[in-house]
mmCIF file of C-alpha atoms and ligand atoms in Angstrom:
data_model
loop_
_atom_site.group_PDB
_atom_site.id
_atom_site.type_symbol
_atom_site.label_atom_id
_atom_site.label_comp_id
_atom_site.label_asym_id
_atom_site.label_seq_id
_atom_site.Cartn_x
_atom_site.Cartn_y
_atom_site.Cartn_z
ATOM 1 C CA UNK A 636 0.000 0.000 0.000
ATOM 2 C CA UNK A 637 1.877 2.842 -0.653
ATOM 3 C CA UNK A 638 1.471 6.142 1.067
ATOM 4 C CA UNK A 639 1.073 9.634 -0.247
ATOM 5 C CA UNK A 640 3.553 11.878 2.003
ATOM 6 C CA UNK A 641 2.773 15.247 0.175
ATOM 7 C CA UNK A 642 -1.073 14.682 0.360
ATOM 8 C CA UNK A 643 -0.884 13.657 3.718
ATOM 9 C CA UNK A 644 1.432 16.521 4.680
ATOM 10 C CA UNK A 645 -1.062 19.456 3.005
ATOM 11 C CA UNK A 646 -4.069 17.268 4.771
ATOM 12 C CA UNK A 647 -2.560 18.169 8.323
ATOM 13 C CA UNK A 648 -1.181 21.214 7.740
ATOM 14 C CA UNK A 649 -4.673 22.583 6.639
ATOM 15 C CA UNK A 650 -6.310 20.620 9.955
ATOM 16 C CA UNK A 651 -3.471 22.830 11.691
ATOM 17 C CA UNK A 652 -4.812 25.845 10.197
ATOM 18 C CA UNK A 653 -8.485 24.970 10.858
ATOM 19 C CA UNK A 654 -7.865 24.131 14.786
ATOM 20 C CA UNK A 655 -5.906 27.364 15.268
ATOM 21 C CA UNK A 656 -8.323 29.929 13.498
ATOM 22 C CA UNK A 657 -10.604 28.514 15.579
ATOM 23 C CA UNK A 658 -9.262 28.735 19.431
ATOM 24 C CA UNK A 659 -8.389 31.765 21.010
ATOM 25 C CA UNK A 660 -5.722 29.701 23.183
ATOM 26 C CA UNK A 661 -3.989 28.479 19.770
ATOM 27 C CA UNK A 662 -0.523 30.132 18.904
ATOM 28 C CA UNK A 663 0.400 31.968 16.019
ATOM 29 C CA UNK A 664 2.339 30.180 14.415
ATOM 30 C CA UNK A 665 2.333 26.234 14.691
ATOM 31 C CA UNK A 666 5.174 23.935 13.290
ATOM 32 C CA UNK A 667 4.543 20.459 11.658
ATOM 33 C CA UNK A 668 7.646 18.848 13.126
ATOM 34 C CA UNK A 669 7.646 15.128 10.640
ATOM 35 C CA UNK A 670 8.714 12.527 12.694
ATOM 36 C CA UNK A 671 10.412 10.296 10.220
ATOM 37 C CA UNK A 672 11.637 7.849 12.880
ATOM 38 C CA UNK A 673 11.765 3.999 11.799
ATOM 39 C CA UNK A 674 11.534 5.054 8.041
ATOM 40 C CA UNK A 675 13.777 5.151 5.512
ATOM 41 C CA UNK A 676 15.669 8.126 4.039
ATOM 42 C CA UNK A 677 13.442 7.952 0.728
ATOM 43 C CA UNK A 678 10.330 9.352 2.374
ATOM 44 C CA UNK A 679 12.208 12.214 4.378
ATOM 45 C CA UNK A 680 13.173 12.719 0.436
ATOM 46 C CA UNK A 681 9.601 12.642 -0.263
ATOM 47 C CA UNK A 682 8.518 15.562 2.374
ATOM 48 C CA UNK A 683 11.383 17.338 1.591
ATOM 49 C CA UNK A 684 10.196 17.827 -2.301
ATOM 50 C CA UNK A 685 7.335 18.927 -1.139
ATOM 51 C CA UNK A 686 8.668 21.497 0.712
ATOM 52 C CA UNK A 687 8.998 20.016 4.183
ATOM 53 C CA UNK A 688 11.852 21.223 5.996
ATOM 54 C CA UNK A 689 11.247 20.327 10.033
ATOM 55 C CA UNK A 690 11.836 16.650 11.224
ATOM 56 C CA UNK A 691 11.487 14.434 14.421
ATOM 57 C CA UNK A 692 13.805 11.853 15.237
ATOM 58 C CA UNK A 693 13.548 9.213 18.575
ATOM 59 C CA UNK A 694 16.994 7.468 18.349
ATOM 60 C CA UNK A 695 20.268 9.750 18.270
ATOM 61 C CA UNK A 696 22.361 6.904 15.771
ATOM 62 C CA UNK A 697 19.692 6.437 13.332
ATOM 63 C CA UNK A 698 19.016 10.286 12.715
ATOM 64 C CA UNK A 699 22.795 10.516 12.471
ATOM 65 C CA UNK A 700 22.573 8.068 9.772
ATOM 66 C CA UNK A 701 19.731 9.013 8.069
ATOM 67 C CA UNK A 702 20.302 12.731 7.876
ATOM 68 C CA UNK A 703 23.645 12.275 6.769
ATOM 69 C CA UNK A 704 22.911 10.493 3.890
ATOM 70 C CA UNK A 705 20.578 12.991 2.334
ATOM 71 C CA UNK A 706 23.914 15.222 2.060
ATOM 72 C CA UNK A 707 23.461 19.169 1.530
ATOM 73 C CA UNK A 708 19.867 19.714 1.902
ATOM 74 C CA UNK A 709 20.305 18.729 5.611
ATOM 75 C CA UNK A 710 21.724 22.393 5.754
ATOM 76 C CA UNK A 711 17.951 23.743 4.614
ATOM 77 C CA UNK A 712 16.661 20.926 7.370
ATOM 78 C CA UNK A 713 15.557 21.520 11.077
ATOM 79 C CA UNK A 714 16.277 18.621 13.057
ATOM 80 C CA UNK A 715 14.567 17.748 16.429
ATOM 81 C CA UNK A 716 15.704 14.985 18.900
ATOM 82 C CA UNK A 717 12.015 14.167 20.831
ATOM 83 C CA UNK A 718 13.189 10.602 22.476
ATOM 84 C CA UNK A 719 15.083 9.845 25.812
ATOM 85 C CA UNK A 720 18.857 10.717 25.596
ATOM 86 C CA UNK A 721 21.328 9.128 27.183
ATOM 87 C CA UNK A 722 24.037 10.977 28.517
ATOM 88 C CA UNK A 723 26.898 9.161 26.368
ATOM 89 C CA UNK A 724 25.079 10.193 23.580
ATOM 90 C CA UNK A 725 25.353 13.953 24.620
ATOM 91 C CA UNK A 726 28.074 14.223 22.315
ATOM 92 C CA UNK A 727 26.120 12.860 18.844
ATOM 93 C CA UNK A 728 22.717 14.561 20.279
ATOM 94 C CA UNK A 729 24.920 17.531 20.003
ATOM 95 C CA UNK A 730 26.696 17.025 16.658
ATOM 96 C CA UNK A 731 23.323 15.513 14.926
ATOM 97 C CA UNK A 732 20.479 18.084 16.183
ATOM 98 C CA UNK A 733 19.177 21.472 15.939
ATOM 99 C CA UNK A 734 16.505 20.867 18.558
ATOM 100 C CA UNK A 735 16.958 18.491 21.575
ATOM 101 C CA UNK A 736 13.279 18.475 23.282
ATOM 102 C CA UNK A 737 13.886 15.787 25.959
ATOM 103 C CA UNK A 738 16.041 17.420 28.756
ATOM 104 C CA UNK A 739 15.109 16.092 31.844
ATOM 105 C CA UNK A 740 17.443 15.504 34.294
ATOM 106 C CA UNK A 741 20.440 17.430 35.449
ATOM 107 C CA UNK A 742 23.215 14.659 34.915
ATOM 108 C CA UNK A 743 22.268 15.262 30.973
ATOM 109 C CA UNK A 744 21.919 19.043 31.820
ATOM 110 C CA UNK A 745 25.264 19.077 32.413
ATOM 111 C CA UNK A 746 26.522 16.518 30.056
ATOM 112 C CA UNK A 747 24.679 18.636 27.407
ATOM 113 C CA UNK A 748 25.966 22.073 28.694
ATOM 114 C CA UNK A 749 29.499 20.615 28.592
ATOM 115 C CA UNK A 750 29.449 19.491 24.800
ATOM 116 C CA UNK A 751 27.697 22.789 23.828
ATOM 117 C CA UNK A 752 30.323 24.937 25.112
ATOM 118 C CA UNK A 753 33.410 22.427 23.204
ATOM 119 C CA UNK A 754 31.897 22.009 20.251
ATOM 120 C CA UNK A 755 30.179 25.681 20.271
ATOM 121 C CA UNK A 756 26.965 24.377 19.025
ATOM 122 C CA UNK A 757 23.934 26.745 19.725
ATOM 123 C CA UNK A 758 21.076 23.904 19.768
ATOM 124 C CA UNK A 759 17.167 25.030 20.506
ATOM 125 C CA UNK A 760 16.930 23.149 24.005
ATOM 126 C CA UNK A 761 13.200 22.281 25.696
ATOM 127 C CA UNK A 762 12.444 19.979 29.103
ATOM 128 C CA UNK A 763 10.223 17.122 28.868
ATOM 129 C CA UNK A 764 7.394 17.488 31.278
ATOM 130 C CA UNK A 765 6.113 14.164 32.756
ATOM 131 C CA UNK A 766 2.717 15.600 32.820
ATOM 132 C CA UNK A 767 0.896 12.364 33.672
ATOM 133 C CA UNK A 768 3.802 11.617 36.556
ATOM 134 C CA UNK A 769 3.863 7.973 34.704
ATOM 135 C CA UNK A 770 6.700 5.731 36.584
ATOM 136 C CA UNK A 771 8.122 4.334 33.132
ATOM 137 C CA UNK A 772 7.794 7.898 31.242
ATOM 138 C CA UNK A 773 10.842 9.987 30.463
ATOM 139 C CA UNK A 774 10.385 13.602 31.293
ATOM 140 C CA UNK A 775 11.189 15.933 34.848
ATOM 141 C CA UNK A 776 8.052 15.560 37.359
ATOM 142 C CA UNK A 777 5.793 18.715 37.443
ATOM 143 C CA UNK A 778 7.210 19.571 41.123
ATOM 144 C CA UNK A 779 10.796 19.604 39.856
ATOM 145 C CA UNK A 780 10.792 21.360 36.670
ATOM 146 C CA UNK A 781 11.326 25.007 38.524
ATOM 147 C CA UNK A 782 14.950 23.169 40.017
ATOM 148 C CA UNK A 783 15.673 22.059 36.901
ATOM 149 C CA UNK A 784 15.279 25.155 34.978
ATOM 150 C CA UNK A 785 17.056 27.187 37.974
ATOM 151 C CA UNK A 786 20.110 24.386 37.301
ATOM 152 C CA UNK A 787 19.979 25.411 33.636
ATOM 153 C CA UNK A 788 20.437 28.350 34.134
ATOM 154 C CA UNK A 789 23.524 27.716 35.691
ATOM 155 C CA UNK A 790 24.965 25.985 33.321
ATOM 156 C CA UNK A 791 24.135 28.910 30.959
ATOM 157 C CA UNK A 792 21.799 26.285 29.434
ATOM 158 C CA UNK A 793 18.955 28.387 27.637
ATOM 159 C CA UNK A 794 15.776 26.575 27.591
ATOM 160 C CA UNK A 795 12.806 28.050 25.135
ATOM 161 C CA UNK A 796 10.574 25.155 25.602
ATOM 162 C CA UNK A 797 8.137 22.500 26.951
ATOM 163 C CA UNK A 798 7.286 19.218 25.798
ATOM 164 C CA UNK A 799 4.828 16.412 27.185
ATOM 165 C CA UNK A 800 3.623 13.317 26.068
ATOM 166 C CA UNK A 801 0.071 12.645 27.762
ATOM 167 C CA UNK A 802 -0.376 8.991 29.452
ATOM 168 C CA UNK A 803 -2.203 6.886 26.591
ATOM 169 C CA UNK A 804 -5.491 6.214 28.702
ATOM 170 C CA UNK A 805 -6.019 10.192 29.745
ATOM 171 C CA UNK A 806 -7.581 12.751 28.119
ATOM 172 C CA UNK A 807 -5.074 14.726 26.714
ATOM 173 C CA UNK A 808 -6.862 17.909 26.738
ATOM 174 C CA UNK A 809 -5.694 18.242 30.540
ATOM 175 C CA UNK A 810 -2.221 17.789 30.022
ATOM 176 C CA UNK A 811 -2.028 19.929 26.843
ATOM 177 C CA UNK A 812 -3.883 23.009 29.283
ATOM 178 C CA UNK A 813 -1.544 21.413 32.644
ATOM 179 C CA UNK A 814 1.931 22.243 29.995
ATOM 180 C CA UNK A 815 0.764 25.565 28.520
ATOM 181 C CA UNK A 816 0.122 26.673 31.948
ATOM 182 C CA UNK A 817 3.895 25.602 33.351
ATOM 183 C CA UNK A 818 5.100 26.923 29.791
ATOM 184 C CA UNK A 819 3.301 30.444 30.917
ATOM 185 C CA UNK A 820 4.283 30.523 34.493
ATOM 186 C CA UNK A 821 7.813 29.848 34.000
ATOM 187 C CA UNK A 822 8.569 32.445 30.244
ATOM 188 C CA UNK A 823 8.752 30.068 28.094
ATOM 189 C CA UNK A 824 7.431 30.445 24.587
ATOM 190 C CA UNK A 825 7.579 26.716 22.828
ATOM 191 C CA UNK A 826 5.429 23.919 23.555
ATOM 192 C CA UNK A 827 5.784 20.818 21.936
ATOM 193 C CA UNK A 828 2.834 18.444 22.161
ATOM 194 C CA UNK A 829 0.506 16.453 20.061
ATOM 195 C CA UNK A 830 0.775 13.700 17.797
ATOM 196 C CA UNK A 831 -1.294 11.893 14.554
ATOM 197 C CA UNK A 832 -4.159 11.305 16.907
ATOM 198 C CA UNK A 833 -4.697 14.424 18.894
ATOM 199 C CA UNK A 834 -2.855 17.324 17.306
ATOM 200 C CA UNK A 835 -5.355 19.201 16.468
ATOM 201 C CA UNK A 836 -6.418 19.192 19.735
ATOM 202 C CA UNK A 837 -2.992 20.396 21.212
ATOM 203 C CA UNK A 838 -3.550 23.211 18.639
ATOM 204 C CA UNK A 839 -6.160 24.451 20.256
ATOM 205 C CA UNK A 840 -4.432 24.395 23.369
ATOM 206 C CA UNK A 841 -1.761 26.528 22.399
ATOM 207 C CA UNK A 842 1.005 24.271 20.762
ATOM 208 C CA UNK A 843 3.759 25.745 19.007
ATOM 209 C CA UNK A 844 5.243 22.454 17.912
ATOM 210 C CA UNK A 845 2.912 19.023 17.016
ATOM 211 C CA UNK A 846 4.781 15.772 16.023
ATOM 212 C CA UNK A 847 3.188 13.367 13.824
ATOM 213 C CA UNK A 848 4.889 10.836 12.432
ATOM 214 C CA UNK A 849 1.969 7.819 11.224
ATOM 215 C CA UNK A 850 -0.523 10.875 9.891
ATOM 216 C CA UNK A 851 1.959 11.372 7.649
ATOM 217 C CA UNK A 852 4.295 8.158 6.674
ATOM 218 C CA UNK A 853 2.195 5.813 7.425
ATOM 219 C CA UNK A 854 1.754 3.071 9.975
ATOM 220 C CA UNK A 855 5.109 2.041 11.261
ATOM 221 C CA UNK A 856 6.741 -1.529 11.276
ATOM 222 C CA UNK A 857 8.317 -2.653 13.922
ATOM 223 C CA UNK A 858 8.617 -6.443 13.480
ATOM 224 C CA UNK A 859 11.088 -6.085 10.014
HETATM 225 C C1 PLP B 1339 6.713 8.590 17.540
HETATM 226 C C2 PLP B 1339 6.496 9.856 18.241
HETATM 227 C C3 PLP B 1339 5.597 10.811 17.738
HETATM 228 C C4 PLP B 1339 4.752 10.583 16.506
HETATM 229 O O1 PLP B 1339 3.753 9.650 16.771
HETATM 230 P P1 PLP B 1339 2.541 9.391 15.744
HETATM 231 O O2 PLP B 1339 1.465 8.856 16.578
HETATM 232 O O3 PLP B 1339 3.057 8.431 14.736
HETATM 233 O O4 PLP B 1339 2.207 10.704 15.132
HETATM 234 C C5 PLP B 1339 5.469 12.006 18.427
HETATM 235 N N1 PLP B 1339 6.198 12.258 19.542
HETATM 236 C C6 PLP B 1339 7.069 11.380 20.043
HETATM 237 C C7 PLP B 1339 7.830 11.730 21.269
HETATM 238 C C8 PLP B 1339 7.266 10.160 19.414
HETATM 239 O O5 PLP B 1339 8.133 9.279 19.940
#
């Protein structure tokens, strides 16, 4: 079955449009962030000719990888990290992305803080929120994020951002209004949340940034 990835791309970006006209909470502007993760280079190609430019990868080694093999137009490409990073991988997270969205602790605060200054990299950095306080979930608890930020800070670590991903079984329309309200009370203009199934609704709620990766590529395989 083969997917369209420039039909499926306008599709979203005019449900984008139709959610934000419509809620006084949305943002102004709202990025399509394509989260390309598990697929090959050839449909990143695919969104790219039709004038894609902002992509979402989980795993540090495979955006490496697949970002370096579609050569210059990587330069025209804005690259966001939205899975957990390890701190040995501060170092590639560094080198690979223009975006890391999943700070969340302050051993990687200061492993990232360290590579930024050597390799004098100026990456876009947000903190995962762990709105839902899930025990398995990456992403600072609620109650810490104000240390966290304070320890950023510190570091001369400049965080612009906020990003959540709601517990499966919730509603996400509570953790959408929980992160714009911590994005508000703490000056910070980004907030990343949303994916295929409920972006529009994080529209509405203010988001800056959605992900979708399915809505767009396709169902993903992970058995191959
Ligand atoms: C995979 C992933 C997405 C995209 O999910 P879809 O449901 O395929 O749109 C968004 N955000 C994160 C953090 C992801 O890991």
């Amino acid at each position: 079955m083969s997917v369209d990835i420039a039909q499926n791309l306008k599709n979203i970006k005019d449900q984008i449009e139709f959610s934000r006209v419509e809620s006084l909470m949305a943002s102004e502007r709202v990025s399509l962030i394509a989260v390309s993760k598990t697929k090959p280079v050839e449909d990143v190609l695919s969104a790219y000719e039709a004038g894609h430019r902002i992509f979402g990868e989980n795993k540090v080694q495979e955006a490496q990888k697949k970002f370096k093999d579609i050569g210059q137009k990587r330069r025209e490409i804005e690259l966001h990290l939205i899975g957990p990073l390890q701190t040995n991988k501060a170092k590639e997270a560094i080198e690979t992305f223009d975006v890391i969205q999943t700070i969340d602790r302050p051993k990687l605060v200061k492993a990232l803080a360290k590579e930024i200054e050597k390799q004098e990299r100026n990456p876009e950095l947000y903190i995962q929120v762990n709105t839902g306080e899930e025990q398995q979930k990456a992403g600072v608890l609620p109650e810490d994020l104000k240390d966290l930020l304070a320890l950023c800070r510190d570091q001369d670590l400049s965080i612009t951002g906020l990003m959540c991903i709601p517990p499966v079984n919730e509603e996400p329309s509570l953790h959408f209004s929980f992160l714009s309200k911590l994005a508000q009370e703490n000056d910070l203009p980004n907030l990343s949340m949303g994916m295929s199934n409920d972006f529009d609704l994080a529209v509405r709620f203010g988001a800056t940034h959605v992900r979708v990766g399915s809505g767009i590529f396709g169902a993903r395989d992970y058995s191959a």
